[in-house]
Tab-separated table of C-alpha atoms in Angstrom:
chain	number	residue	atom	x	y	z
A	338	MET	CA	147.767	127.892	115.358
A	339	LYS	CA	144.182	128.997	115.891
A	340	ILE	CA	141.996	126.742	118.044
A	341	THR	CA	138.219	127.020	118.021
A	342	SER	CA	135.682	124.833	119.776
A	343	LYS	CA	132.523	123.491	118.180
A	344	PHE	CA	130.454	124.707	121.158
A	345	ASN	CA	130.662	127.606	123.612
A	346	ILE	CA	129.901	128.126	127.300
A	347	GLY	CA	126.119	128.107	127.774
A	348	ASP	CA	125.349	126.047	124.655
A	349	ARG	CA	122.909	123.128	125.000
A	350	VAL	CA	124.387	119.979	123.474
A	351	ILE	CA	123.739	116.252	123.236
A	352	GLY	CA	126.711	114.140	124.305
A	353	ILE	CA	127.442	110.436	124.332
A	354	ASP	CA	128.674	109.562	127.843
A	355	TYR	CA	131.081	106.810	128.953
A	356	ASN	CA	128.109	104.402	129.318
A	357	ARG	CA	127.228	105.094	125.663
A	358	GLN	CA	124.066	106.911	126.710
A	359	LEU	CA	122.851	110.177	125.219
A	360	GLN	CA	122.855	113.050	127.670
A	361	ALA	CA	121.636	116.601	127.077
A	362	PHE	CA	123.576	119.251	128.973
A	363	GLU	CA	124.592	122.886	129.083
A	364	VAL	CA	128.311	123.535	128.605
A	365	ALA	CA	129.763	125.100	131.759
A	366	LYS	CA	133.503	124.631	131.141
A	367	ILE	CA	135.728	123.867	128.163
A	368	SER	CA	139.117	122.194	128.442
A	369	ILE	CA	141.568	122.251	125.538
A	370	SER	CA	144.749	120.162	125.349
A	371	VAL	CA	147.297	120.557	122.572
A	372	LYS	CA	150.271	118.340	121.837
A	373	ALA	CA	152.015	119.035	118.533
A	374	ASP	CA	149.161	118.966	116.005
A	375	ASN	CA	146.787	116.885	118.152
A	376	VAL	CA	144.013	119.021	119.693
A	377	GLU	CA	141.538	117.551	122.196
A	378	ILE	CA	138.536	119.548	123.377
A	379	ASP	CA	136.399	118.391	126.301
A	380	TYR	CA	133.165	119.874	127.608
A	381	TYR	CA	131.982	119.858	131.214
A	382	PRO	CA	128.227	119.955	131.926
A	383	SER	CA	126.715	122.575	134.217
A	384	ASP	CA	125.805	121.403	137.724
A	385	GLY	CA	122.832	123.823	137.702
A	386	ARG	CA	124.348	125.928	140.520
A	387	GLY	CA	126.871	128.020	138.587
A	388	GLY	CA	129.553	125.322	138.635
A	389	TYR	CA	130.300	122.266	136.577
A	390	GLU	CA	130.231	118.490	136.882
A	391	PHE	CA	133.517	116.567	136.954
A	392	VAL	CA	132.379	114.460	133.993
A	393	THR	CA	133.712	115.333	130.564
A	394	PHE	CA	132.439	114.818	127.043
A	395	ASN	CA	134.956	114.758	124.212
A	396	GLU	CA	134.023	117.150	121.425
A	397	LYS	CA	133.874	114.367	118.831
A	398	TYR	CA	130.985	112.837	120.835
A	399	CYS	CA	128.978	116.074	121.219
A	400	PHE	CA	126.228	117.119	118.821
A	401	ASP	CA	123.739	119.920	118.173
A	402	THR	CA	120.684	117.636	118.155
A	403	ILE	CA	119.535	114.144	119.084
A	404	ASN	CA	119.172	113.417	115.373
A	405	ASP	CA	122.827	114.316	114.768
A	406	ALA	CA	123.889	112.067	117.660
A	407	THR	CA	121.804	109.098	116.501
A	408	ASP	CA	123.014	109.574	112.902
A	409	TYR	CA	126.584	109.320	114.236
A	410	ILE	CA	125.713	106.149	116.174
A	411	VAL	CA	123.816	104.494	113.319
A	412	GLY	CA	126.531	105.488	110.845
A	413	GLY	CA	128.995	103.410	112.857
A	414	LEU	CA	126.919	100.242	112.629
A	415	THR	CA	127.806	97.479	110.213
A	416	TYR	CA	125.479	94.753	109.084
A	417	ALA	CA	126.469	91.182	108.265
């Protein structure tokens, strides 16, 4: 099995945080968990001092641009 992440250390990304807010950050750490065929990739933002924050962003909620992030959000809306 080959595992590749969408982003790399040092990349600037837009993530949707647990409060459903958009947050721009630089990737400082990547965590990968594998169980059978289920792969989860989480990104940790830089703390600006060479370390990382203890907040994670799941890869499925991380995007290259604000437009990509808002397209994802708007695409999930349904209208009555």
